Amino acid sequence: MDNKTTMKNLFLGVLFFMISTMIFSQNIESSTRKLIDNAKFTRINRDWRTIAEFKSGIGETVQFYPIEVIDLKSGEKTKALQLDMNIKNPSVSKTAWVGIEEINEFITFIEEYVTPNLKKKI
């Protein structure tokens, strides 16, 4: 494996770890998650034309989709980013939402904790 491939796999591994840690261990609930949990009937509109996907060398993926969540009773709407993660071992699929107001914080998290780790050697 060449150095570029090794760095890419390292980046993806760290990205999967950090995203899953951030999303599944947070005590703070996303405004989008609150809307979904509190509404009796929701509709989630996904923009299928805009998808970002990261793949690891072992077949794990994280897909990002822009979405709009609508509470069908109140008409309340919010825009968000949906993350679908598929992890191989153990085989797990998880979906999480990042509210529009949280995207800048999410980008900062990636820049501060994931990107610097690309320089680490395996």
PDB file of C-alpha atoms in Angstrom:
ATOM      1  CA  MET A   1       0.000   0.000   0.000  1.00  0.00           C
ATOM      2  CA  ASP A   2       1.430   3.421  -0.904  1.00  0.00           C
ATOM      3  CA  ASN A   3       1.671   6.360   1.490  1.00  0.00           C
ATOM      4  CA  LYS A   4      -1.261   8.226  -0.086  1.00  0.00           C
ATOM      5  CA  THR A   5      -3.580   5.222   0.347  1.00  0.00           C
ATOM      6  CA  THR A   6      -2.384   4.720   3.919  1.00  0.00           C
ATOM      7  CA  MET A   7      -3.106   8.363   4.759  1.00  0.00           C
ATOM      8  CA  LYS A   8      -6.541   8.148   3.139  1.00  0.00           C
ATOM      9  CA  ASN A   9      -7.424   5.026   5.134  1.00  0.00           C
ATOM     10  CA  LEU A  10      -6.136   6.640   8.318  1.00  0.00           C
ATOM     11  CA  PHE A  11      -8.223   9.734   7.642  1.00  0.00           C
ATOM     12  CA  LEU A  12     -11.350   7.684   7.011  1.00  0.00           C
ATOM     13  CA  GLY A  13     -10.790   5.557  10.105  1.00  0.00           C
ATOM     14  CA  VAL A  14     -10.355   8.618  12.292  1.00  0.00           C
ATOM     15  CA  LEU A  15     -13.366  10.273  10.634  1.00  0.00           C
ATOM     16  CA  PHE A  16     -15.605   7.254  11.361  1.00  0.00           C
ATOM     17  CA  PHE A  17     -14.396   7.097  14.951  1.00  0.00           C
ATOM     18  CA  MET A  18     -14.795  10.802  15.615  1.00  0.00           C
ATOM     19  CA  ILE A  19     -18.206  11.143  13.955  1.00  0.00           C
ATOM     20  CA  SER A  20     -19.600   8.116  15.740  1.00  0.00           C
ATOM     21  CA  THR A  21     -18.160   9.280  19.067  1.00  0.00           C
ATOM     22  CA  MET A  22     -19.491  12.791  18.608  1.00  0.00           C
ATOM     23  CA  ILE A  23     -22.961  11.744  17.497  1.00  0.00           C
ATOM     24  CA  PHE A  24     -23.664   8.808  19.775  1.00  0.00           C
ATOM     25  CA  SER A  25     -22.121  10.059  23.007  1.00  0.00           C
ATOM     26  CA  GLN A  26     -23.539  13.585  23.015  1.00  0.00           C
ATOM     27  CA  ASN A  27     -25.943  14.550  25.751  1.00  0.00           C
ATOM     28  CA  ILE A  28     -27.008  17.642  23.826  1.00  0.00           C
ATOM     29  CA  GLU A  29     -29.862  16.896  21.470  1.00  0.00           C
ATOM     30  CA  SER A  30     -30.002  18.459  18.016  1.00  0.00           C
ATOM     31  CA  SER A  31     -32.887  20.856  17.336  1.00  0.00           C
ATOM     32  CA  THR A  32     -33.694  18.646  14.360  1.00  0.00           C
ATOM     33  CA  ARG A  33     -33.746  15.524  16.562  1.00  0.00           C
ATOM     34  CA  LYS A  34     -36.059  17.344  19.013  1.00  0.00           C
ATOM     35  CA  LEU A  35     -38.456  18.249  16.188  1.00  0.00           C
ATOM     36  CA  ILE A  36     -38.505  14.636  14.969  1.00  0.00           C
ATOM     37  CA  ASP A  37     -39.011  13.258  18.501  1.00  0.00           C
ATOM     38  CA  ASN A  38     -41.723  15.741  19.516  1.00  0.00           C
ATOM     39  CA  ALA A  39     -43.825  15.658  16.344  1.00  0.00           C
ATOM     40  CA  LYS A  40     -46.454  12.959  15.992  1.00  0.00           C
ATOM     41  CA  PHE A  41     -46.238  13.002  12.193  1.00  0.00           C
ATOM     42  CA  THR A  42     -43.167  14.113  10.275  1.00  0.00           C
ATOM     43  CA  ARG A  43     -42.004  14.122   6.716  1.00  0.00           C
ATOM     44  CA  ILE A  44     -38.326  14.192   5.840  1.00  0.00           C
ATOM     45  CA  ASN A  45     -37.517  15.490   2.373  1.00  0.00           C
ATOM     46  CA  ARG A  46     -34.068  14.395   1.237  1.00  0.00           C
ATOM     47  CA  ASP A  47     -32.245  16.103  -1.618  1.00  0.00           C
ATOM     48  CA  TRP A  48     -31.056  13.032  -3.538  1.00  0.00           C
ATOM     49  CA  ARG A  49     -29.048  15.177  -5.976  1.00  0.00           C
ATOM     50  CA  THR A  50     -26.593  16.259  -3.290  1.00  0.00           C
ATOM     51  CA  ILE A  51     -24.767  13.416  -1.561  1.00  0.00           C
ATOM     52  CA  ALA A  52     -21.305  13.367  -0.030  1.00  0.00           C
ATOM     53  CA  GLU A  53     -19.905   9.954   0.807  1.00  0.00           C
ATOM     54  CA  PHE A  54     -16.773   8.806   2.601  1.00  0.00           C
ATOM     55  CA  LYS A  55     -15.669   5.178   2.275  1.00  0.00           C
ATOM     56  CA  SER A  56     -13.031   3.343   4.256  1.00  0.00           C
ATOM     57  CA  GLY A  57     -10.765   0.658   2.856  1.00  0.00           C
ATOM     58  CA  ILE A  58     -12.788  -2.005   4.708  1.00  0.00           C
ATOM     59  CA  GLY A  59     -16.150  -0.975   3.253  1.00  0.00           C
ATOM     60  CA  GLU A  60     -17.541   1.286   5.965  1.00  0.00           C
ATOM     61  CA  THR A  61     -19.354   4.405   4.767  1.00  0.00           C
ATOM     62  CA  VAL A  62     -20.700   7.734   5.949  1.00  0.00           C
ATOM     63  CA  GLN A  63     -23.155   9.504   3.660  1.00  0.00           C
ATOM     64  CA  PHE A  64     -24.256  13.119   4.096  1.00  0.00           C
ATOM     65  CA  TYR A  65     -27.585  14.404   2.698  1.00  0.00           C
ATOM     66  CA  PRO A  66     -29.243  17.808   3.034  1.00  0.00           C
ATOM     67  CA  ILE A  67     -32.776  17.343   4.375  1.00  0.00           C
ATOM     68  CA  GLU A  68     -35.838  19.324   5.371  1.00  0.00           C
ATOM     69  CA  VAL A  69     -37.914  18.024   8.291  1.00  0.00           C
ATOM     70  CA  ILE A  70     -41.579  19.030   8.461  1.00  0.00           C
ATOM     71  CA  ASP A  71     -43.945  18.576  11.412  1.00  0.00           C
ATOM     72  CA  LEU A  72     -47.115  17.738   9.482  1.00  0.00           C
ATOM     73  CA  LYS A  73     -49.464  18.917  12.281  1.00  0.00           C
ATOM     74  CA  SER A  74     -47.880  22.279  13.117  1.00  0.00           C
ATOM     75  CA  GLY A  75     -46.218  22.991   9.763  1.00  0.00           C
ATOM     76  CA  GLU A  76     -42.906  23.713  11.525  1.00  0.00           C
ATOM     77  CA  LYS A  77     -39.923  23.154   9.219  1.00  0.00           C
ATOM     78  CA  THR A  78     -36.201  22.902   9.748  1.00  0.00           C
ATOM     79  CA  LYS A  79     -33.260  22.208   7.492  1.00  0.00           C
ATOM     80  CA  ALA A  80     -30.513  19.830   8.535  1.00  0.00           C
ATOM     81  CA  LEU A  81     -27.798  17.464   7.438  1.00  0.00           C
ATOM     82  CA  GLN A  82     -28.551  13.742   7.685  1.00  0.00           C
ATOM     83  CA  LEU A  83     -25.664  11.338   8.290  1.00  0.00           C
ATOM     84  CA  ASP A  84     -26.107   7.649   7.474  1.00  0.00           C
ATOM     85  CA  MET A  85     -23.287   5.469   8.787  1.00  0.00           C
ATOM     86  CA  ASN A  86     -22.692   1.823   7.961  1.00  0.00           C
ATOM     87  CA  ILE A  87     -20.087   0.136  10.156  1.00  0.00           C
ATOM     88  CA  LYS A  88     -18.830  -3.386   9.394  1.00  0.00           C
ATOM     89  CA  ASN A  89     -17.783  -4.887  12.720  1.00  0.00           C
ATOM     90  CA  PRO A  90     -20.205  -5.246  14.367  1.00  0.00           C
ATOM     91  CA  SER A  91     -22.573  -4.642  11.452  1.00  0.00           C
ATOM     92  CA  VAL A  92     -24.404  -1.460  12.414  1.00  0.00           C
ATOM     93  CA  SER A  93     -26.329   1.178  10.480  1.00  0.00           C
ATOM     94  CA  LYS A  94     -27.040   4.456  12.238  1.00  0.00           C
ATOM     95  CA  THR A  95     -28.700   7.692  11.188  1.00  0.00           C
ATOM     96  CA  ALA A  96     -28.081  11.018  12.881  1.00  0.00           C
ATOM     97  CA  TRP A  97     -29.031  14.607  12.184  1.00  0.00           C
ATOM     98  CA  VAL A  98     -26.979  17.792  12.437  1.00  0.00           C
ATOM     99  CA  GLY A  99     -29.139  20.919  12.609  1.00  0.00           C
ATOM    100  CA  ILE A 100     -28.266  23.886  10.409  1.00  0.00           C
ATOM    101  CA  GLU A 101     -27.215  25.828  13.516  1.00  0.00           C
ATOM    102  CA  GLU A 102     -24.753  23.024  14.371  1.00  0.00           C
ATOM    103  CA  ILE A 103     -22.999  22.670  10.998  1.00  0.00           C
ATOM    104  CA  ASN A 104     -20.313  25.295  11.712  1.00  0.00           C
ATOM    105  CA  GLU A 105     -19.518  23.537  15.000  1.00  0.00           C
ATOM    106  CA  PHE A 106     -19.404  20.198  13.144  1.00  0.00           C
ATOM    107  CA  ILE A 107     -16.942  21.614  10.579  1.00  0.00           C
ATOM    108  CA  THR A 108     -14.781  23.039  13.373  1.00  0.00           C
ATOM    109  CA  PHE A 109     -14.808  19.630  15.078  1.00  0.00           C
ATOM    110  CA  ILE A 110     -13.596  17.913  11.885  1.00  0.00           C
ATOM    111  CA  GLU A 111     -10.911  20.555  11.308  1.00  0.00           C
ATOM    112  CA  GLU A 112      -9.603  20.455  14.885  1.00  0.00           C
ATOM    113  CA  TYR A 113      -9.805  16.757  15.720  1.00  0.00           C
ATOM    114  CA  VAL A 114      -9.835  14.783  12.466  1.00  0.00           C
ATOM    115  CA  THR A 115      -7.698  16.700   9.978  1.00  0.00           C
ATOM    116  CA  PRO A 116      -4.633  17.078  12.279  1.00  0.00           C
ATOM    117  CA  ASN A 117      -4.565  13.295  12.743  1.00  0.00           C
ATOM    118  CA  LEU A 118      -3.724  12.787   9.064  1.00  0.00           C
ATOM    119  CA  LYS A 119      -0.074  13.450   9.927  1.00  0.00           C
ATOM    120  CA  LYS A 120       0.100  10.556  12.385  1.00  0.00           C
ATOM    121  CA  LYS A 121       1.880   7.427  11.204  1.00  0.00           C
ATOM    122  CA  ILE A 122       0.333   3.986  11.448  1.00  0.00           C
TER     123      ILE A 122
END
